[in-house]
Amino acid sequence: LKARLVVDRDFVLSDLDRRVFGAFVEHMGRCVYGGIYEPGHATADEQGFRGDVLELTRELGATIIRYPGGNFLSGYNWEDGVGPSDKRPVRRDLAWFSTETNQFGTNEFMDWSKKAGIEPMFGVNLGTKGPDEARQFLEYCNHVGGSTLSNLRREHGYEKPHDIKFWCLGNEMDGPWQICHKTAEEYGRVALETAKVMRWVDPTIQLAACGSSHRNMPTYGSWEYGVLDHCYDEVDFISLHTYFNNNADSTAEYFGVIELLDSFIKEVAAICDAVGAKRRSHKKIMLSLDEWNVWYKTHKIEHMRKPGWPEAPPLIEEVYNAEDALIVGGALIAMLNNADRVKTACLAQLVNVIGPIMTETGGDAWRQTIFHPFALASKFGHGRVLRTVAESPSYTAKAFPEIPYLYATVVDNPLDGSTTIFALNRSLSDSMELDVELRGLGKERTLVGATEIHHANLKAVNTKDAPNTVSPKVNADVAVDGEKLRIKLKPASFNVITTR
Ligand code: AHR
């Protein structure tokens, strides 16, 4: 199989917003309790934060983390999670039919964020609550002091404002499963009024309205248009959520989800621009892909709810395999290739709950297969994304009419002179000879490193006892000749090649 990839230093798609390497922590299952927070764990610090999970979060390279939900958000009282922990109420969480002890809340998350080196992305409850609670919560978090709510934060031990910049206006409000689901009309109005008062409290924030929960929602398209028709002028982002599946158990079909993600992004951008055009607006709404991942093996009700209102039960603890890692790598390429519109994205979630990190409560933590493409993308995804011209044979699938075997993106980092190629070979049988031309990027290039994620068994998984079954390996089959590279990509492999 032969393919070709050409870029030119002057043909820049966009600067890359590093917030596309985000993740998500929800009060769901063992993501918070038993995941990031487990007082008494051998690696826990004085605040109960698991040291092993903190270390893996840093290694993952997550830049921004969305909190506290998810469906959980739509029934959450922020007041429950602040102040002395022995006074915090125990509640029934109607999103996941669990008991929420509120021992972990906003201030703990902010402390954890600092230790993890990430930026927070918060959400306000627009299910059971509304604009008033949202502006109060923001005042508690971001106002310097001198008002009752900002003074309350200070009393709670947080003298300085948290200065949280990115806020989601609710979660998946288009979904009938949502606590207090709304129509586009109802939600668009609430989003507008909430955005207005939040901006009056803190004009420096960025706001994301809820888009569709997935591309197959019956209201998809009309939802985005209807919502933005109300709140276009007051919001900066619209969200997209997507979870990939291999229900057909065909890897060739499965690769089609990457093309569908590309379509999803372009369609939502087009809808935003249609609303903008109608208003004759110069403003562009950006996209926040603030929940995405592979999720299908545990996408059944018995994995989402356990009887008896348990505390932090194991929920949707999807075990990822080698082909899932290729999909995650491909999805990251799709985001980079749309870096002019996708400015934030959150791999959902961070730990245990459909997470790249897995833990045993009271025991070890390890990297799932999908950890690796994400960590590589975050490590090498700095700078600006170049426009790629790719030539590759393709195949036809039911999921998508034309799937090129090669799927690639190129990121150039002017700060250190490095250029990185991310490339997926979607052929299951053939290795690919890839010729790359990095035009205008310097004739004296040398190889910095080439890494591949590949496993002969696409169903191979990482476990506590065999945590490195699927892990990055060196690809020694790279030749660099000035601006030109020839790389051999194994069948079904995700590759990261850096030159300088
Ligand atoms: O990430 C799991 C759940 O998926 C989230 O709570 C919800 O927003 C989505 O439906």
Coordinates of C-alpha atoms and ligand atoms in Angstrom, one line a residue:
L1 CA 0.0 0.0 0.0
K2 CA 1.4 3.4 -1.0
A3 CA 0.3 6.8 0.3
R4 CA 1.5 10.4 0.1
L5 CA 1.2 13.4 2.4
V6 CA 2.2 16.9 1.6
V7 CA 2.3 20.0 3.7
D8 CA 3.7 23.5 3.3
R9 CA 4.9 25.8 6.1
D10 CA 2.8 28.7 4.7
F11 CA -0.4 26.7 4.5
V12 CA -1.5 26.9 8.1
L13 CA -5.0 25.6 9.1
S14 CA -4.9 27.1 12.6
D15 CA -3.0 27.5 15.8
L16 CA -3.7 24.5 17.9
D17 CA -5.6 25.3 21.1
R18 CA -4.1 22.9 23.7
R19 CA -7.5 22.7 25.4
V20 CA -8.4 20.0 22.8
F21 CA -6.4 17.6 25.1
G22 CA -9.0 17.9 27.8
A23 CA -10.7 15.2 29.9
F24 CA -13.7 14.9 32.2
V25 CA -14.3 14.1 35.8
E26 CA -17.9 13.4 36.8
H27 CA -19.4 12.3 40.0
M28 CA -20.3 9.0 38.6
G29 CA -19.3 5.5 39.6
R30 CA -15.6 5.4 40.7
C31 CA -14.4 8.4 38.8
V32 CA -14.2 10.7 41.9
Y33 CA -14.5 8.3 44.8
G34 CA -11.9 5.5 44.3
G35 CA -10.5 7.3 41.3
I36 CA -9.0 10.7 41.9
Y37 CA -10.0 10.8 45.6
E38 CA -9.5 8.0 48.0
P39 CA -8.5 8.9 51.5
G40 CA -6.6 6.1 53.1
H41 CA -5.2 4.8 49.8
A42 CA -1.5 4.0 50.1
T43 CA -0.6 6.8 47.7
A44 CA -3.2 9.4 48.9
D45 CA -1.9 12.8 50.1
E46 CA -3.2 14.7 53.1
Q47 CA -6.3 15.8 51.1
G48 CA -7.1 12.2 50.1
F49 CA -6.0 12.7 46.4
R50 CA -4.5 9.5 45.0
G51 CA -0.9 10.1 44.1
D52 CA -0.7 7.4 41.5
V53 CA -3.8 8.8 39.6
L54 CA -2.3 12.3 39.8
E55 CA 0.9 11.1 38.3
L56 CA -0.9 9.3 35.5
T57 CA -3.1 12.4 34.9
R58 CA 0.1 14.4 34.4
E59 CA 1.6 11.8 32.1
L60 CA -1.7 11.6 30.1
G61 CA -1.1 15.3 29.4
A62 CA -4.7 16.4 30.0
T63 CA -4.8 20.2 29.8
I64 CA -8.3 21.1 30.9
I65 CA -10.8 18.9 32.9
R66 CA -14.6 19.3 32.9
Y67 CA -16.4 18.9 36.2
P68 CA -18.7 17.9 38.0
G69 CA -20.8 16.3 35.2
G70 CA -22.3 15.0 33.0
N71 CA -25.8 14.0 33.7
F72 CA -25.0 14.4 37.4
L73 CA -24.7 18.1 36.8
S74 CA -28.4 18.5 36.1
G75 CA -29.4 17.6 39.7
Y76 CA -26.4 19.1 41.5
N77 CA -26.6 21.8 44.2
W78 CA -23.2 23.4 44.2
E79 CA -23.7 24.5 47.8
D80 CA -23.8 20.8 48.9
G81 CA -20.1 20.4 48.0
V82 CA -18.5 23.4 49.8
G83 CA -17.8 24.1 53.5
P84 CA -17.0 21.8 56.4
S85 CA -17.2 18.3 55.1
D86 CA -19.0 16.9 58.2
K87 CA -21.9 19.3 57.5
R88 CA -22.3 18.4 53.9
P89 CA -25.6 16.7 53.0
V90 CA -25.8 13.1 51.6
R91 CA -28.1 13.1 48.5
R92 CA -29.6 10.6 46.1
D93 CA -28.2 11.3 42.7
L94 CA -31.0 10.7 40.1
A95 CA -28.6 10.6 37.2
W96 CA -26.9 7.4 38.3
F97 CA -29.1 6.2 41.1
S98 CA -26.2 6.4 43.5
T99 CA -25.7 8.0 46.9
E100 CA -23.6 11.1 46.8
T101 CA -21.8 12.0 50.1
N102 CA -20.4 15.3 48.8
Q103 CA -17.1 14.7 50.5
F104 CA -15.5 16.0 47.3
G105 CA -16.7 19.3 45.8
T106 CA -15.7 22.5 44.1
N107 CA -12.8 23.5 46.4
E108 CA -11.4 20.0 46.5
F109 CA -11.5 19.9 42.7
M110 CA -9.7 23.2 42.4
D111 CA -7.0 21.9 44.8
W112 CA -6.7 18.7 42.8
S113 CA -6.5 20.7 39.5
K114 CA -3.5 22.6 40.8
K115 CA -1.8 19.4 41.8
A116 CA -2.6 17.9 38.4
G117 CA -1.5 21.0 36.5
I118 CA -4.8 21.3 34.6
E119 CA -7.2 24.1 33.9
P120 CA -10.7 23.6 35.3
M121 CA -13.8 23.6 33.0
F122 CA -17.0 23.9 35.2
G123 CA -20.6 23.4 34.4
V124 CA -23.7 25.0 35.9
N125 CA -26.9 23.1 36.6
L126 CA -29.6 24.1 34.1
G127 CA -31.8 21.1 34.9
T128 CA -33.2 21.4 38.4
K129 CA -31.7 24.9 38.8
G130 CA -31.4 28.0 36.7
P131 CA -29.7 31.4 36.1
D132 CA -29.9 32.5 39.8
E133 CA -27.9 29.5 41.1
A134 CA -25.5 29.8 38.2
R135 CA -24.6 33.4 38.9
Q136 CA -24.4 32.7 42.6
F137 CA -22.0 29.8 42.0
L138 CA -19.9 31.9 39.7
E139 CA -19.8 34.7 42.3
Y140 CA -18.7 32.2 45.0
C141 CA -15.9 30.9 42.7
N142 CA -14.6 34.0 40.9
H143 CA -15.5 37.2 42.8
V144 CA -12.6 38.6 44.7
G145 CA -14.4 39.2 48.0
G146 CA -16.7 41.7 49.8
S147 CA -20.0 40.0 48.9
T148 CA -21.7 37.3 51.0
L149 CA -20.9 34.5 48.5
S150 CA -17.3 35.5 47.9
N151 CA -16.8 36.0 51.6
L152 CA -18.2 32.5 52.1
R153 CA -15.5 31.1 49.9
R154 CA -12.9 32.9 51.9
E155 CA -14.4 31.5 55.1
H156 CA -14.1 28.1 53.5
G157 CA -10.3 28.7 53.3
Y158 CA -10.0 30.1 49.8
E159 CA -8.8 33.7 50.0
K160 CA -8.1 34.1 46.3
P161 CA -10.8 33.7 43.7
H162 CA -10.6 30.4 41.7
D163 CA -10.8 32.4 38.5
I164 CA -12.5 29.6 36.5
K165 CA -12.6 30.7 32.9
F166 CA -14.6 28.1 31.0
W167 CA -18.2 27.3 31.9
C168 CA -20.7 24.9 30.4
L169 CA -24.3 26.0 30.4
G170 CA -25.8 22.7 31.5
N171 CA -25.3 19.3 30.1
E172 CA -27.0 17.4 27.3
M173 CA -30.2 19.3 27.7
D174 CA -31.5 17.8 24.4
G175 CA -31.6 14.3 25.9
P176 CA -34.9 12.9 27.3
W177 CA -32.7 11.1 29.9
Q178 CA -31.5 14.4 31.3
I179 CA -32.9 15.5 34.7
C180 CA -35.3 18.3 33.5
H181 CA -34.7 17.9 29.8
K182 CA -35.7 20.9 27.7
T183 CA -36.8 21.7 24.2
A184 CA -34.4 23.8 22.1
E185 CA -36.8 26.8 22.6
E186 CA -36.8 26.3 26.4
Y187 CA -33.1 25.7 26.7
G188 CA -32.1 28.5 24.3
R189 CA -33.9 31.1 26.4
V190 CA -32.5 29.8 29.7
A191 CA -29.0 29.6 28.2
L192 CA -29.3 33.2 27.0
E193 CA -30.5 34.6 30.3
T194 CA -28.0 32.5 32.3
A195 CA -25.1 33.6 30.0
K196 CA -26.1 37.2 30.4
V197 CA -26.1 37.2 34.2
M198 CA -22.9 35.1 34.4
R199 CA -21.1 37.6 32.2
W200 CA -22.3 40.5 34.3
V201 CA -20.8 38.7 37.3
D202 CA -17.5 38.0 35.5
P203 CA -17.0 39.4 32.0
T204 CA -13.8 37.4 31.5
I205 CA -15.4 33.9 31.3
Q206 CA -16.0 31.8 28.2
L207 CA -19.4 30.1 27.9
A208 CA -20.5 26.9 26.0
A209 CA -24.1 26.2 25.2
C210 CA -25.2 22.6 24.9
G211 CA -25.3 21.2 21.4
S212 CA -26.5 17.7 20.6
S213 CA -25.8 14.6 22.7
H214 CA -24.9 12.8 19.6
R215 CA -25.2 13.0 15.8
N216 CA -28.1 10.5 15.7
M217 CA -30.4 12.5 18.0
P218 CA -33.8 13.1 16.3
T219 CA -33.4 16.9 17.1
Y220 CA -29.8 17.1 15.7
G221 CA -29.4 20.2 13.6
S222 CA -32.6 21.9 14.5
W223 CA -31.4 21.8 18.1
E224 CA -28.2 23.6 17.4
Y225 CA -30.0 26.1 15.1
G226 CA -32.8 26.7 17.6
V227 CA -30.6 27.1 20.6
L228 CA -28.1 29.5 18.9
D229 CA -31.0 31.5 17.4
H230 CA -31.6 32.6 21.0
C231 CA -28.1 32.8 22.5
Y232 CA -25.7 33.3 19.7
D233 CA -24.5 36.7 20.9
E234 CA -23.9 35.6 24.5
V235 CA -22.1 32.3 24.1
D236 CA -18.6 31.5 22.7
F237 CA -19.0 27.8 22.1
I238 CA -21.5 25.1 21.3
S239 CA -20.8 21.6 22.6
L240 CA -20.8 18.3 20.7
H241 CA -20.8 14.9 22.4
T242 CA -20.0 11.6 20.8
Y243 CA -19.3 8.0 21.8
F244 CA -18.0 5.5 19.3
N245 CA -19.0 1.9 19.1
N246 CA -18.0 -1.3 17.4
N247 CA -21.4 -2.9 17.8
A248 CA -21.0 -4.5 14.4
D249 CA -17.8 -6.1 15.5
S250 CA -16.0 -5.1 12.3
T251 CA -12.8 -3.1 12.6
A252 CA -13.1 -1.9 9.0
E253 CA -16.6 -0.5 9.8
Y254 CA -15.4 0.8 13.1
F255 CA -12.8 3.0 11.4
G256 CA -15.7 4.8 9.7
V257 CA -16.6 6.5 13.0
I258 CA -13.6 8.8 12.5
E259 CA -15.0 10.0 9.2
L260 CA -18.4 10.5 10.9
L261 CA -16.7 12.6 13.6
D262 CA -15.2 14.8 10.9
S263 CA -18.7 15.2 9.3
F264 CA -20.2 15.9 12.7
I265 CA -17.7 18.7 13.4
K266 CA -18.1 20.3 9.9
E267 CA -21.9 20.1 10.1
V268 CA -22.1 21.8 13.5
A269 CA -19.7 24.5 12.3
A270 CA -21.9 25.0 9.3
I271 CA -25.1 25.3 11.4
C272 CA -23.3 27.8 13.7
D273 CA -22.3 29.8 10.6
A274 CA -25.9 29.7 9.2
V275 CA -27.2 31.3 12.4
G276 CA -24.3 33.8 12.2
A277 CA -25.1 34.6 8.6
K278 CA -28.7 35.2 9.3
R279 CA -27.7 37.7 11.9
R280 CA -25.1 39.2 9.6
S281 CA -22.6 38.6 12.5
H282 CA -18.9 38.7 12.3
K283 CA -18.6 36.5 15.3
K284 CA -17.8 32.8 14.9
I285 CA -19.0 30.2 17.5
M286 CA -16.3 27.7 18.3
L287 CA -16.9 24.0 19.1
S288 CA -16.3 22.2 22.4
L289 CA -16.2 18.5 21.9
D290 CA -16.6 18.2 25.6
E291 CA -17.5 14.5 25.8
W292 CA -16.0 12.0 23.4
N293 CA -14.6 8.5 23.7
V294 CA -15.2 4.9 22.8
W295 CA -18.1 3.5 24.8
Y296 CA -20.2 0.5 23.8
K297 CA -19.2 -2.6 25.7
T298 CA -20.8 -1.2 28.9
H299 CA -23.4 1.0 27.2
K300 CA -26.3 -0.9 28.8
I301 CA -28.6 0.0 31.7
E302 CA -27.2 -2.7 34.0
H303 CA -23.7 -1.0 33.7
M304 CA -25.2 2.5 34.4
R305 CA -27.3 1.7 37.5
K306 CA -26.8 -0.6 40.4
P307 CA -29.7 -1.4 42.8
G308 CA -29.9 -0.1 46.4
W309 CA -28.5 3.5 45.9
P310 CA -24.8 2.5 46.5
E311 CA -22.0 4.9 47.1
A312 CA -19.5 5.1 44.2
P313 CA -20.4 1.7 42.6
P314 CA -18.4 0.5 39.6
L315 CA -20.2 1.9 36.6
I316 CA -19.4 1.7 32.9
E317 CA -15.8 0.5 33.6
E318 CA -15.1 -0.2 29.9
V319 CA -12.0 -2.2 29.3
Y320 CA -10.3 -0.9 26.1
N321 CA -8.6 -3.0 23.5
A322 CA -6.0 -2.3 20.8
E323 CA -8.6 -1.3 18.1
D324 CA -10.2 1.2 20.5
A325 CA -6.8 2.8 20.9
L326 CA -6.6 3.2 17.1
I327 CA -10.1 4.8 17.1
V328 CA -9.0 7.3 19.8
G329 CA -5.9 8.1 17.8
G330 CA -8.0 8.6 14.7
A331 CA -10.5 10.8 16.6
L332 CA -7.6 13.0 17.8
I333 CA -6.4 13.4 14.2
A334 CA -9.9 14.5 13.2
M335 CA -9.9 17.1 16.0
L336 CA -6.5 18.4 14.9
N337 CA -7.7 18.6 11.3
N338 CA -10.5 20.8 12.5
A339 CA -8.4 22.9 14.8
D340 CA -9.8 26.1 13.3
R341 CA -13.2 25.3 14.9
V342 CA -12.6 22.7 17.7
K343 CA -10.9 24.6 20.5
T344 CA -11.8 22.5 23.5
A345 CA -12.4 18.8 23.8
C346 CA -12.7 16.4 26.7
L347 CA -12.0 12.7 26.6
A348 CA -14.8 11.2 28.8
Q349 CA -13.9 10.4 31.4
L350 CA -10.5 10.4 33.2
V351 CA -10.5 7.4 35.4
N352 CA -12.5 4.1 35.8
V353 CA -15.7 5.5 34.2
I354 CA -14.9 4.9 30.5
G355 CA -11.4 6.1 31.5
P356 CA -7.9 6.0 30.1
I357 CA -6.8 5.4 33.6
M358 CA -8.1 2.4 35.6
T359 CA -7.7 1.8 39.3
E360 CA -8.5 -0.8 41.9
T361 CA -10.0 0.7 45.0
G362 CA -7.3 0.3 47.6
G363 CA -4.9 -1.1 44.9
D364 CA -3.0 -0.3 41.8
A365 CA -3.6 2.2 38.9
W366 CA -2.7 1.4 35.3
R367 CA -3.0 2.8 31.8
Q368 CA -5.7 1.5 29.5
T369 CA -4.9 1.1 25.8
I370 CA -6.5 4.5 24.9
F371 CA -4.2 6.3 27.3
H372 CA -1.3 6.0 24.8
P373 CA -2.6 7.8 21.7
F374 CA -3.9 10.6 23.9
A375 CA -0.7 11.0 25.8
L376 CA 1.3 11.0 22.5
A377 CA -1.0 13.6 20.9
S378 CA -0.8 15.9 23.9
K379 CA 3.0 15.5 24.2
F380 CA 3.6 16.3 20.5
G381 CA 0.6 18.4 19.7
H382 CA 2.1 21.9 20.1
G383 CA 2.0 24.8 17.7
R384 CA 0.0 25.1 14.5
V385 CA -1.8 22.6 12.4
L386 CA -0.8 22.6 8.8
R387 CA -3.2 21.9 5.9
T388 CA -2.5 18.4 4.6
V389 CA -2.9 17.1 1.1
A390 CA -3.1 13.3 1.3
E391 CA -3.2 10.7 -1.5
S392 CA -4.2 7.3 -0.4
P393 CA -6.2 4.3 -1.7
S394 CA -9.5 3.9 0.1
Y395 CA -12.2 1.3 0.9
T396 CA -16.0 1.4 1.2
A397 CA -17.9 0.6 4.3
K398 CA -21.5 0.7 5.3
A399 CA -20.7 3.4 7.9
F400 CA -19.1 5.7 5.3
P401 CA -18.8 5.5 1.5
E402 CA -15.1 6.3 1.2
I403 CA -12.6 5.6 3.9
P404 CA -8.9 6.4 2.9
Y405 CA -6.5 3.9 4.4
L406 CA -4.3 6.8 5.4
Y407 CA -5.7 9.3 7.9
A408 CA -3.1 11.9 9.0
T409 CA -2.4 15.4 10.3
V410 CA 0.7 17.5 10.7
V411 CA 1.5 19.8 13.6
D412 CA 4.4 22.2 13.3
N413 CA 5.9 23.9 16.4
P414 CA 7.7 27.1 15.4
L415 CA 9.0 27.4 19.0
D416 CA 11.4 24.5 18.8
G417 CA 11.4 23.8 15.1
S418 CA 9.8 20.4 15.4
T419 CA 7.2 19.0 13.1
T420 CA 5.1 16.0 14.0
I421 CA 3.1 13.7 11.8
F422 CA 0.2 11.7 13.3
A423 CA -0.8 9.0 10.9
L424 CA -3.3 6.1 11.1
N425 CA -3.0 3.2 8.7
R426 CA -6.5 1.8 8.5
S427 CA -5.6 -1.2 6.4
L428 CA -6.0 -4.4 8.4
S429 CA -3.8 -6.5 6.1
D430 CA -1.2 -4.3 4.5
S431 CA 1.6 -2.1 5.7
M432 CA 1.8 1.3 4.1
E433 CA 4.7 3.0 2.5
L434 CA 4.1 6.7 3.3
D435 CA 6.0 9.4 1.5
V436 CA 5.8 12.8 3.3
E437 CA 7.0 16.2 2.0
L438 CA 7.4 18.9 4.6
R439 CA 7.7 21.7 2.1
G440 CA 9.5 24.8 3.3
L441 CA 10.2 23.4 6.8
G442 CA 14.0 23.1 6.4
K443 CA 16.3 21.0 4.3
E444 CA 18.4 19.8 7.2
R445 CA 15.7 17.8 9.1
T446 CA 16.6 14.9 11.4
L447 CA 14.5 12.4 13.1
V448 CA 13.6 13.1 16.7
G449 CA 11.5 10.0 17.2
A450 CA 9.0 7.6 15.7
T451 CA 6.4 5.7 17.8
E452 CA 3.7 3.3 16.9
I453 CA 0.7 1.8 18.6
H454 CA 0.1 -1.6 17.1
H455 CA -0.8 -5.0 18.3
A456 CA -1.2 -8.1 16.2
N457 CA -4.3 -8.9 18.3
L458 CA -6.8 -6.1 17.9
K459 CA -8.7 -7.3 20.9
A460 CA -5.7 -7.2 23.2
V461 CA -6.2 -5.3 26.5
N462 CA -4.2 -3.9 29.3
T463 CA -4.9 -5.3 32.8
K464 CA -3.6 -4.9 36.3
D465 CA -1.4 -7.9 35.9
A466 CA -0.4 -7.2 32.3
P467 CA -0.6 -3.4 32.1
N468 CA 1.8 -2.9 29.1
T469 CA 0.3 -5.4 26.6
V470 CA -0.7 -2.5 24.3
S471 CA 1.9 0.3 24.6
P472 CA 3.9 2.5 22.3
K473 CA 6.9 1.0 20.5
V474 CA 9.6 2.5 18.4
N475 CA 9.1 2.4 14.7
A476 CA 12.5 1.9 13.2
D477 CA 11.3 2.1 9.6
V478 CA 11.7 5.8 9.0
A479 CA 14.1 7.4 6.5
V480 CA 14.6 11.2 6.4
D481 CA 16.1 12.9 3.4
G482 CA 16.0 16.7 3.7
E483 CA 12.3 17.7 3.6
K484 CA 11.2 14.2 2.6
L485 CA 10.4 11.3 4.7
R486 CA 9.6 7.7 3.9
I487 CA 7.8 5.8 6.7
K488 CA 6.6 2.3 6.9
L489 CA 3.4 2.0 8.8
K490 CA 2.2 -1.4 10.1
P491 CA -1.3 -2.5 9.3
A492 CA -3.8 -1.2 11.8
S493 CA -1.4 1.2 13.5
F494 CA -1.4 4.7 14.9
N495 CA 1.9 6.5 14.4
V496 CA 3.7 9.6 15.7
I497 CA 6.8 10.8 13.9
T498 CA 8.7 13.9 14.9
T499 CA 11.5 15.6 12.9
R500 CA 13.4 18.8 13.6
Ligands
AHR1 O1 -19.9 10.2 30.4 C1 -21.1 9.5 30.8 C2 -22.3 10.3 30.5 O2 -22.5 10.3 29.1 C3 -22.4 11.7 30.9 O3 -22.8 11.9 32.2 C4 -23.5 12.3 30.0 O4 -23.3 13.6 29.8 C5 -23.3 11.4 28.7 O5 -24.6 11.0 28.3

